[in-house]
Amino acid sequence: TEKYFEEATRYIFESKLGLELVNMSGSKHADGKLDFGNNESVLWDNKSSEKEYIFSEDHFNQFLKYIRANDNRVTLFLVVTSSISPESISQAQKLKAFSETDTDVALISAENLKYVAQNWKTYSNQKEPQFNLQVFNLTGELTRNILIDRMKWALQ
């Protein structure tokens, strides 16, 4: 299941959002990487869970290592999961503080990521729309309402 979840997320970023994935060497890294521009990156990691995702201390330490080991500043670390526990939002804020690089840490459900993938172009007034990663760039939970609001201004 984990492998298919990771492949589906890569597919969404690459094929549905039209973003170019950045290759990473080795095996101890986040599940994916995107270029954010200005010598910055976006990293994401998939965490499958049948219940609400619990942002454990192990995951905190794992994500912090990914952020610190990256070859440039990580502007956003995105956790893609099922549903998000309230405690996870506090952990995201803590990770932002401990990153020491002001890395935003966003949590998004797979359902909401799919919504963005299917609907983002309708929020753009451009003839040839391009997805803007600012849609995801915040610390906390990316709820449907927050995503809609951010797509309204980030995709113009």
Short mmCIF file of N, CA and C in Angstrom, two decimals:
data_model
loop_
_atom_site.label_atom_id
_atom_site.label_comp_id
_atom_site.label_asym_id
_atom_site.label_seq_id
_atom_site.Cartn_x
_atom_site.Cartn_y
_atom_site.Cartn_z
N THR A 1 0.83 -1.19 0.00
CA THR A 1 0.00 0.00 0.00
C THR A 1 0.87 1.26 0.00
N GLU A 2 1.91 1.26 0.85
CA GLU A 2 2.81 2.43 0.93
C GLU A 2 3.36 2.79 -0.45
N LYS A 3 3.83 1.77 -1.17
CA LYS A 3 4.45 2.01 -2.47
C LYS A 3 3.45 2.64 -3.44
N TYR A 4 2.22 2.13 -3.47
CA TYR A 4 1.20 2.67 -4.37
C TYR A 4 0.80 4.09 -3.97
N PHE A 5 0.76 4.35 -2.67
CA PHE A 5 0.45 5.68 -2.16
C PHE A 5 1.52 6.67 -2.61
N GLU A 6 2.78 6.26 -2.51
CA GLU A 6 3.89 7.11 -2.95
C GLU A 6 3.84 7.35 -4.45
N GLU A 7 3.55 6.30 -5.21
CA GLU A 7 3.46 6.43 -6.67
C GLU A 7 2.31 7.34 -7.07
N ALA A 8 1.18 7.23 -6.40
CA ALA A 8 0.03 8.09 -6.69
C ALA A 8 0.35 9.55 -6.40
N THR A 9 1.06 9.80 -5.31
CA THR A 9 1.43 11.17 -4.98
C THR A 9 2.39 11.74 -6.02
N ARG A 10 3.37 10.96 -6.42
CA ARG A 10 4.29 11.40 -7.49
C ARG A 10 3.51 11.71 -8.76
N TYR A 11 2.57 10.84 -9.10
CA TYR A 11 1.75 11.04 -10.30
C TYR A 11 0.99 12.36 -10.22
N ILE A 12 0.41 12.65 -9.07
CA ILE A 12 -0.34 13.90 -8.90
C ILE A 12 0.58 15.09 -9.12
N PHE A 13 1.73 15.11 -8.47
CA PHE A 13 2.64 16.26 -8.62
C PHE A 13 3.14 16.41 -10.04
N GLU A 14 3.51 15.30 -10.65
CA GLU A 14 4.11 15.34 -11.98
C GLU A 14 3.07 15.51 -13.10
N SER A 15 2.08 14.65 -13.12
CA SER A 15 1.14 14.63 -14.24
C SER A 15 -0.05 15.57 -14.08
N LYS A 16 -0.60 15.66 -12.89
CA LYS A 16 -1.79 16.49 -12.68
C LYS A 16 -1.46 17.95 -12.39
N LEU A 17 -0.37 18.19 -11.65
CA LEU A 17 0.01 19.57 -11.32
C LEU A 17 1.09 20.10 -12.26
N GLY A 18 1.67 19.22 -13.07
CA GLY A 18 2.65 19.64 -14.07
C GLY A 18 3.98 20.08 -13.49
N LEU A 19 4.37 19.53 -12.35
CA LEU A 19 5.61 19.92 -11.70
C LEU A 19 6.71 18.90 -12.00
N GLU A 20 7.94 19.38 -12.08
CA GLU A 20 9.06 18.50 -12.35
C GLU A 20 9.65 18.01 -11.03
N LEU A 21 9.73 16.69 -10.89
CA LEU A 21 10.30 16.10 -9.69
C LEU A 21 11.82 16.20 -9.73
N VAL A 22 12.43 16.39 -8.57
CA VAL A 22 13.88 16.44 -8.45
C VAL A 22 14.36 15.09 -7.95
N ASN A 23 15.33 14.50 -8.65
CA ASN A 23 15.89 13.22 -8.22
C ASN A 23 16.73 13.40 -6.97
N MET A 24 16.65 12.41 -6.08
CA MET A 24 17.45 12.41 -4.86
C MET A 24 18.28 11.14 -4.83
N SER A 25 19.52 11.27 -4.40
CA SER A 25 20.38 10.09 -4.34
C SER A 25 20.23 9.40 -2.99
N GLY A 26 20.61 8.14 -2.96
CA GLY A 26 20.54 7.36 -1.73
C GLY A 26 19.14 6.89 -1.43
N SER A 27 18.95 6.37 -0.23
CA SER A 27 17.64 5.84 0.13
C SER A 27 17.06 6.48 1.38
N LYS A 28 17.84 7.26 2.10
CA LYS A 28 17.36 7.89 3.34
C LYS A 28 16.99 9.34 3.05
N HIS A 29 15.83 9.49 2.45
CA HIS A 29 15.35 10.83 2.12
C HIS A 29 13.83 10.82 2.07
N ALA A 30 13.26 12.01 1.94
CA ALA A 30 11.81 12.14 1.83
C ALA A 30 11.33 11.40 0.58
N ASP A 31 10.03 11.19 0.49
CA ASP A 31 9.48 10.45 -0.66
C ASP A 31 9.55 11.24 -1.95
N GLY A 32 9.61 12.56 -1.86
CA GLY A 32 9.68 13.36 -3.07
C GLY A 32 10.23 14.74 -2.82
N LYS A 33 10.68 15.36 -3.93
CA LYS A 33 11.29 16.69 -3.86
C LYS A 33 10.90 17.48 -5.10
N LEU A 34 10.60 18.76 -4.88
CA LEU A 34 10.26 19.68 -5.95
C LEU A 34 11.11 20.92 -5.81
N ASP A 35 11.42 21.54 -6.95
CA ASP A 35 12.15 22.80 -6.95
C ASP A 35 11.16 23.92 -6.67
N PHE A 36 11.45 24.77 -5.69
CA PHE A 36 10.59 25.88 -5.34
C PHE A 36 11.07 27.19 -5.97
N GLY A 37 12.25 27.18 -6.55
CA GLY A 37 12.86 28.40 -7.09
C GLY A 37 13.70 29.07 -6.02
N ASN A 38 14.51 30.04 -6.42
CA ASN A 38 15.38 30.78 -5.50
C ASN A 38 16.24 29.86 -4.64
N ASN A 39 16.72 28.77 -5.24
CA ASN A 39 17.56 27.80 -4.54
C ASN A 39 16.88 27.23 -3.29
N GLU A 40 15.57 26.97 -3.40
CA GLU A 40 14.80 26.37 -2.32
C GLU A 40 14.06 25.14 -2.85
N SER A 41 13.66 24.28 -1.92
CA SER A 41 12.98 23.03 -2.27
C SER A 41 11.72 22.83 -1.46
N VAL A 42 10.88 21.95 -2.00
CA VAL A 42 9.74 21.41 -1.27
C VAL A 42 10.01 19.91 -1.15
N LEU A 43 9.90 19.40 0.06
CA LEU A 43 9.99 17.96 0.27
C LEU A 43 8.62 17.46 0.71
N TRP A 44 8.29 16.23 0.34
CA TRP A 44 7.07 15.64 0.88
C TRP A 44 7.34 14.20 1.30
N ASP A 45 6.52 13.75 2.23
CA ASP A 45 6.60 12.38 2.70
C ASP A 45 5.19 11.85 2.88
N ASN A 46 4.97 10.64 2.43
CA ASN A 46 3.68 9.97 2.58
C ASN A 46 3.67 9.17 3.87
N LYS A 47 2.57 9.26 4.59
CA LYS A 47 2.38 8.46 5.79
C LYS A 47 0.99 7.85 5.72
N SER A 48 0.93 6.58 5.34
CA SER A 48 -0.37 5.93 5.24
C SER A 48 -0.83 5.50 6.63
N SER A 49 -2.13 5.63 6.85
CA SER A 49 -2.71 5.29 8.15
C SER A 49 -4.19 5.02 7.94
N GLU A 50 -4.69 3.97 8.57
CA GLU A 50 -6.12 3.68 8.46
C GLU A 50 -6.94 4.58 9.36
N LYS A 51 -6.30 5.14 10.39
CA LYS A 51 -6.96 6.06 11.32
C LYS A 51 -6.35 7.43 11.13
N GLU A 52 -6.66 8.34 12.03
CA GLU A 52 -6.03 9.66 11.99
C GLU A 52 -4.51 9.53 12.08
N TYR A 53 -3.83 10.32 11.29
CA TYR A 53 -2.37 10.32 11.33
C TYR A 53 -1.89 10.94 12.64
N ILE A 54 -1.00 10.22 13.32
CA ILE A 54 -0.37 10.70 14.55
C ILE A 54 1.07 11.06 14.20
N PHE A 55 1.41 12.32 14.34
CA PHE A 55 2.74 12.85 14.04
C PHE A 55 3.64 12.53 15.24
N SER A 56 4.23 11.35 15.21
CA SER A 56 5.01 10.85 16.34
C SER A 56 6.36 11.54 16.45
N GLU A 57 7.02 11.33 17.59
CA GLU A 57 8.38 11.86 17.77
C GLU A 57 9.34 11.21 16.77
N ASP A 58 9.12 9.93 16.45
CA ASP A 58 9.96 9.27 15.44
C ASP A 58 9.83 9.97 14.09
N HIS A 59 8.61 10.30 13.71
CA HIS A 59 8.40 11.01 12.44
C HIS A 59 9.00 12.41 12.51
N PHE A 60 8.85 13.08 13.66
CA PHE A 60 9.43 14.40 13.86
C PHE A 60 10.94 14.34 13.59
N ASN A 61 11.61 13.39 14.21
CA ASN A 61 13.07 13.25 14.04
C ASN A 61 13.44 12.87 12.61
N GLN A 62 12.64 12.00 12.01
CA GLN A 62 12.87 11.59 10.62
C GLN A 62 12.77 12.81 9.70
N PHE A 63 11.71 13.59 9.84
CA PHE A 63 11.49 14.75 8.97
C PHE A 63 12.57 15.82 9.21
N LEU A 64 12.95 16.01 10.45
CA LEU A 64 13.99 17.00 10.76
C LEU A 64 15.30 16.61 10.08
N LYS A 65 15.64 15.33 10.07
CA LYS A 65 16.85 14.87 9.37
C LYS A 65 16.75 15.15 7.88
N TYR A 66 15.58 14.89 7.29
CA TYR A 66 15.39 15.16 5.86
C TYR A 66 15.60 16.64 5.55
N ILE A 67 15.03 17.50 6.38
CA ILE A 67 15.14 18.94 6.17
C ILE A 67 16.59 19.38 6.28
N ARG A 68 17.26 18.93 7.32
CA ARG A 68 18.65 19.35 7.55
C ARG A 68 19.63 18.76 6.55
N ALA A 69 19.34 17.58 6.01
CA ALA A 69 20.25 16.93 5.07
C ALA A 69 20.06 17.42 3.64
N ASN A 70 19.02 18.18 3.37
CA ASN A 70 18.77 18.63 2.01
C ASN A 70 19.89 19.58 1.55
N ASP A 71 20.17 19.57 0.25
CA ASP A 71 21.27 20.36 -0.29
C ASP A 71 20.97 21.86 -0.43
N ASN A 72 19.73 22.25 -0.20
CA ASN A 72 19.38 23.67 -0.16
C ASN A 72 18.24 23.86 0.84
N ARG A 73 17.84 25.11 1.02
CA ARG A 73 16.81 25.40 2.02
C ARG A 73 15.48 24.74 1.63
N VAL A 74 14.87 24.08 2.60
CA VAL A 74 13.54 23.50 2.40
C VAL A 74 12.53 24.55 2.86
N THR A 75 11.80 25.13 1.92
CA THR A 75 10.81 26.15 2.27
C THR A 75 9.53 25.52 2.79
N LEU A 76 9.26 24.26 2.35
CA LEU A 76 8.04 23.57 2.76
C LEU A 76 8.30 22.08 2.87
N PHE A 77 7.84 21.51 3.97
CA PHE A 77 7.81 20.06 4.13
C PHE A 77 6.34 19.68 4.21
N LEU A 78 5.90 18.85 3.28
CA LEU A 78 4.49 18.47 3.16
C LEU A 78 4.32 17.01 3.56
N VAL A 79 3.40 16.77 4.49
CA VAL A 79 3.08 15.40 4.90
C VAL A 79 1.73 15.04 4.28
N VAL A 80 1.73 14.00 3.46
CA VAL A 80 0.51 13.53 2.81
C VAL A 80 0.05 12.28 3.53
N THR A 81 -1.20 12.29 4.01
CA THR A 81 -1.68 11.19 4.83
C THR A 81 -3.18 11.00 4.64
N SER A 82 -3.81 10.27 5.56
CA SER A 82 -5.26 10.06 5.49
C SER A 82 -5.96 11.25 6.14
N SER A 83 -6.33 11.13 7.37
CA SER A 83 -6.89 12.27 8.11
C SER A 83 -5.89 12.67 9.18
N ILE A 84 -6.02 13.87 9.70
CA ILE A 84 -4.98 14.45 10.55
C ILE A 84 -5.49 14.67 11.96
N SER A 85 -4.74 14.20 12.94
CA SER A 85 -5.11 14.41 14.35
C SER A 85 -4.78 15.84 14.76
N PRO A 86 -5.52 16.39 15.71
CA PRO A 86 -5.22 17.75 16.19
C PRO A 86 -3.80 17.88 16.75
N GLU A 87 -3.29 16.83 17.37
CA GLU A 87 -1.94 16.87 17.92
C GLU A 87 -0.89 17.03 16.83
N SER A 88 -1.18 16.55 15.65
CA SER A 88 -0.23 16.63 14.55
C SER A 88 0.05 18.07 14.15
N ILE A 89 -0.94 18.93 14.29
CA ILE A 89 -0.76 20.33 13.93
C ILE A 89 0.25 20.99 14.86
N SER A 90 0.19 20.64 16.14
CA SER A 90 1.17 21.15 17.10
C SER A 90 2.57 20.65 16.77
N GLN A 91 2.67 19.39 16.38
CA GLN A 91 3.97 18.84 15.99
C GLN A 91 4.52 19.53 14.75
N ALA A 92 3.64 19.88 13.82
CA ALA A 92 4.08 20.60 12.61
C ALA A 92 4.67 21.95 12.99
N GLN A 93 4.03 22.64 13.92
CA GLN A 93 4.54 23.94 14.37
C GLN A 93 5.88 23.77 15.07
N LYS A 94 6.00 22.72 15.86
CA LYS A 94 7.26 22.44 16.55
C LYS A 94 8.37 22.15 15.55
N LEU A 95 8.06 21.36 14.51
CA LEU A 95 9.07 21.04 13.50
C LEU A 95 9.52 22.30 12.77
N LYS A 96 8.59 23.20 12.49
CA LYS A 96 8.97 24.46 11.84
C LYS A 96 9.99 25.19 12.72
N ALA A 97 9.74 25.29 14.01
CA ALA A 97 10.64 25.98 14.93
C ALA A 97 12.00 25.29 15.01
N PHE A 98 11.99 23.96 15.08
CA PHE A 98 13.24 23.22 15.23
C PHE A 98 14.03 23.10 13.93
N SER A 99 13.40 23.37 12.80
CA SER A 99 14.11 23.28 11.52
C SER A 99 15.24 24.29 11.44
N GLU A 100 15.09 25.40 12.17
CA GLU A 100 16.08 26.48 12.20
C GLU A 100 16.25 27.17 10.85
N THR A 101 15.38 26.84 9.89
CA THR A 101 15.42 27.48 8.58
C THR A 101 14.05 28.02 8.21
N ASP A 102 13.15 28.11 9.19
CA ASP A 102 11.80 28.62 8.98
C ASP A 102 11.04 27.80 7.94
N THR A 103 11.25 26.50 7.94
CA THR A 103 10.57 25.60 7.02
C THR A 103 9.11 25.46 7.43
N ASP A 104 8.20 25.79 6.52
CA ASP A 104 6.79 25.54 6.79
C ASP A 104 6.54 24.04 6.74
N VAL A 105 5.62 23.57 7.58
CA VAL A 105 5.30 22.14 7.65
C VAL A 105 3.79 22.02 7.53
N ALA A 106 3.35 21.52 6.38
CA ALA A 106 1.91 21.40 6.11
C ALA A 106 1.51 19.94 6.09
N LEU A 107 0.29 19.70 6.57
CA LEU A 107 -0.30 18.36 6.55
C LEU A 107 -1.51 18.41 5.62
N ILE A 108 -1.58 17.45 4.72
CA ILE A 108 -2.69 17.41 3.77
C ILE A 108 -3.20 15.98 3.65
N SER A 109 -4.50 15.84 3.61
CA SER A 109 -5.08 14.50 3.40
C SER A 109 -4.96 14.16 1.92
N ALA A 110 -4.85 12.87 1.64
CA ALA A 110 -4.79 12.42 0.25
C ALA A 110 -6.05 12.87 -0.50
N GLU A 111 -7.17 12.89 0.18
CA GLU A 111 -8.43 13.33 -0.43
C GLU A 111 -8.35 14.80 -0.86
N ASN A 112 -7.77 15.65 -0.03
CA ASN A 112 -7.64 17.07 -0.39
C ASN A 112 -6.58 17.30 -1.46
N LEU A 113 -5.52 16.49 -1.45
CA LEU A 113 -4.52 16.59 -2.51
C LEU A 113 -5.15 16.20 -3.85
N LYS A 114 -5.97 15.17 -3.83
CA LYS A 114 -6.68 14.75 -5.04
C LYS A 114 -7.63 15.86 -5.51
N TYR A 115 -8.31 16.52 -4.58
CA TYR A 115 -9.19 17.63 -4.93
C TYR A 115 -8.42 18.73 -5.66
N VAL A 116 -7.26 19.09 -5.12
CA VAL A 116 -6.44 20.12 -5.75
C VAL A 116 -6.04 19.67 -7.16
N ALA A 117 -5.60 18.43 -7.28
CA ALA A 117 -5.17 17.91 -8.58
C ALA A 117 -6.28 17.96 -9.62
N GLN A 118 -7.50 17.70 -9.20
CA GLN A 118 -8.62 17.67 -10.13
C GLN A 118 -9.21 19.05 -10.43
N ASN A 119 -9.00 20.03 -9.55
CA ASN A 119 -9.72 21.29 -9.67
C ASN A 119 -8.88 22.55 -9.81
N TRP A 120 -7.57 22.48 -9.64
CA TRP A 120 -6.77 23.69 -9.57
C TRP A 120 -6.88 24.58 -10.79
N LYS A 121 -7.00 24.01 -11.96
CA LYS A 121 -7.04 24.84 -13.18
C LYS A 121 -8.28 25.74 -13.22
N THR A 122 -9.36 25.33 -12.56
CA THR A 122 -10.57 26.16 -12.57
C THR A 122 -10.40 27.44 -11.76
N TYR A 123 -9.38 27.49 -10.92
CA TYR A 123 -9.12 28.68 -10.11
C TYR A 123 -8.19 29.66 -10.81
N SER A 124 -7.68 29.29 -11.96
CA SER A 124 -6.74 30.15 -12.68
C SER A 124 -7.45 30.91 -13.79
N ASN A 125 -7.04 32.14 -14.00
CA ASN A 125 -7.56 32.91 -15.12
C ASN A 125 -6.55 32.97 -16.26
N GLN A 126 -5.52 32.16 -16.18
CA GLN A 126 -4.47 32.13 -17.19
C GLN A 126 -4.86 31.21 -18.35
N LYS A 127 -4.40 31.58 -19.53
CA LYS A 127 -4.66 30.77 -20.71
C LYS A 127 -3.93 29.43 -20.62
N GLU A 128 -2.69 29.48 -20.17
CA GLU A 128 -1.86 28.28 -19.96
C GLU A 128 -1.50 28.23 -18.48
N PRO A 129 -2.42 27.77 -17.62
CA PRO A 129 -2.16 27.82 -16.18
C PRO A 129 -0.98 26.97 -15.75
N GLN A 130 -0.25 27.49 -14.76
CA GLN A 130 0.84 26.75 -14.14
C GLN A 130 0.56 26.70 -12.65
N PHE A 131 0.77 25.53 -12.08
CA PHE A 131 0.50 25.37 -10.66
C PHE A 131 1.53 26.13 -9.84
N ASN A 132 1.09 26.79 -8.78
CA ASN A 132 1.94 27.56 -7.90
C ASN A 132 2.01 26.83 -6.55
N LEU A 133 3.20 26.44 -6.16
CA LEU A 133 3.37 25.71 -4.90
C LEU A 133 3.02 26.54 -3.67
N GLN A 134 2.79 27.84 -3.83
CA GLN A 134 2.33 28.66 -2.71
C GLN A 134 1.00 28.14 -2.17
N VAL A 135 0.26 27.42 -2.96
CA VAL A 135 -1.00 26.83 -2.51
C VAL A 135 -0.78 26.00 -1.25
N PHE A 136 0.34 25.30 -1.18
CA PHE A 136 0.62 24.40 -0.06
C PHE A 136 1.51 25.02 1.03
N ASN A 137 2.05 26.20 0.79
CA ASN A 137 3.13 26.75 1.60
C ASN A 137 2.64 27.44 2.87
N LEU A 138 2.30 26.66 3.88
CA LEU A 138 1.95 27.18 5.20
C LEU A 138 2.21 26.11 6.23
N THR A 139 2.17 26.50 7.49
CA THR A 139 2.34 25.52 8.56
C THR A 139 0.97 25.24 9.17
N GLY A 140 0.60 23.97 9.20
CA GLY A 140 -0.68 23.55 9.75
C GLY A 140 -1.36 22.59 8.80
N GLU A 141 -2.66 22.42 9.01
CA GLU A 141 -3.44 21.50 8.17
C GLU A 141 -4.01 22.23 6.96
N LEU A 142 -3.81 21.66 5.80
CA LEU A 142 -4.38 22.19 4.57
C LEU A 142 -5.78 21.59 4.39
N THR A 143 -6.76 22.25 4.98
CA THR A 143 -8.15 21.81 4.86
C THR A 143 -8.67 22.20 3.48
N ARG A 144 -9.81 21.67 3.13
CA ARG A 144 -10.42 22.01 1.83
C ARG A 144 -10.65 23.52 1.71
N ASN A 145 -11.21 24.14 2.76
CA ASN A 145 -11.49 25.57 2.71
C ASN A 145 -10.21 26.40 2.57
N ILE A 146 -9.18 26.02 3.29
CA ILE A 146 -7.90 26.74 3.18
C ILE A 146 -7.33 26.58 1.78
N LEU A 147 -7.39 25.38 1.24
CA LEU A 147 -6.87 25.14 -0.12
C LEU A 147 -7.63 25.95 -1.16
N ILE A 148 -8.95 25.99 -1.04
CA ILE A 148 -9.75 26.77 -1.99
C ILE A 148 -9.36 28.24 -1.91
N ASP A 149 -9.25 28.76 -0.69
CA ASP A 149 -8.87 30.16 -0.52
C ASP A 149 -7.49 30.43 -1.12
N ARG A 150 -6.54 29.55 -0.87
CA ARG A 150 -5.19 29.76 -1.38
C ARG A 150 -5.14 29.62 -2.90
N MET A 151 -5.92 28.71 -3.48
CA MET A 151 -5.94 28.57 -4.94
C MET A 151 -6.53 29.83 -5.58
N LYS A 152 -7.47 30.46 -4.91
CA LYS A 152 -8.10 31.68 -5.46
C LYS A 152 -7.09 32.79 -5.69
N TRP A 153 -6.11 32.94 -4.77
CA TRP A 153 -5.15 34.02 -4.95
C TRP A 153 -3.82 33.56 -5.53
N ALA A 154 -3.42 32.31 -5.31
CA ALA A 154 -2.11 31.86 -5.75
C ALA A 154 -2.07 31.47 -7.23
N LEU A 155 -3.20 31.22 -7.82
CA LEU A 155 -3.22 30.73 -9.20
C LEU A 155 -3.68 31.79 -10.21
N GLN A 156 -3.78 33.02 -9.77
CA GLN A 156 -4.22 34.10 -10.68
C GLN A 156 -3.11 34.51 -11.63
#
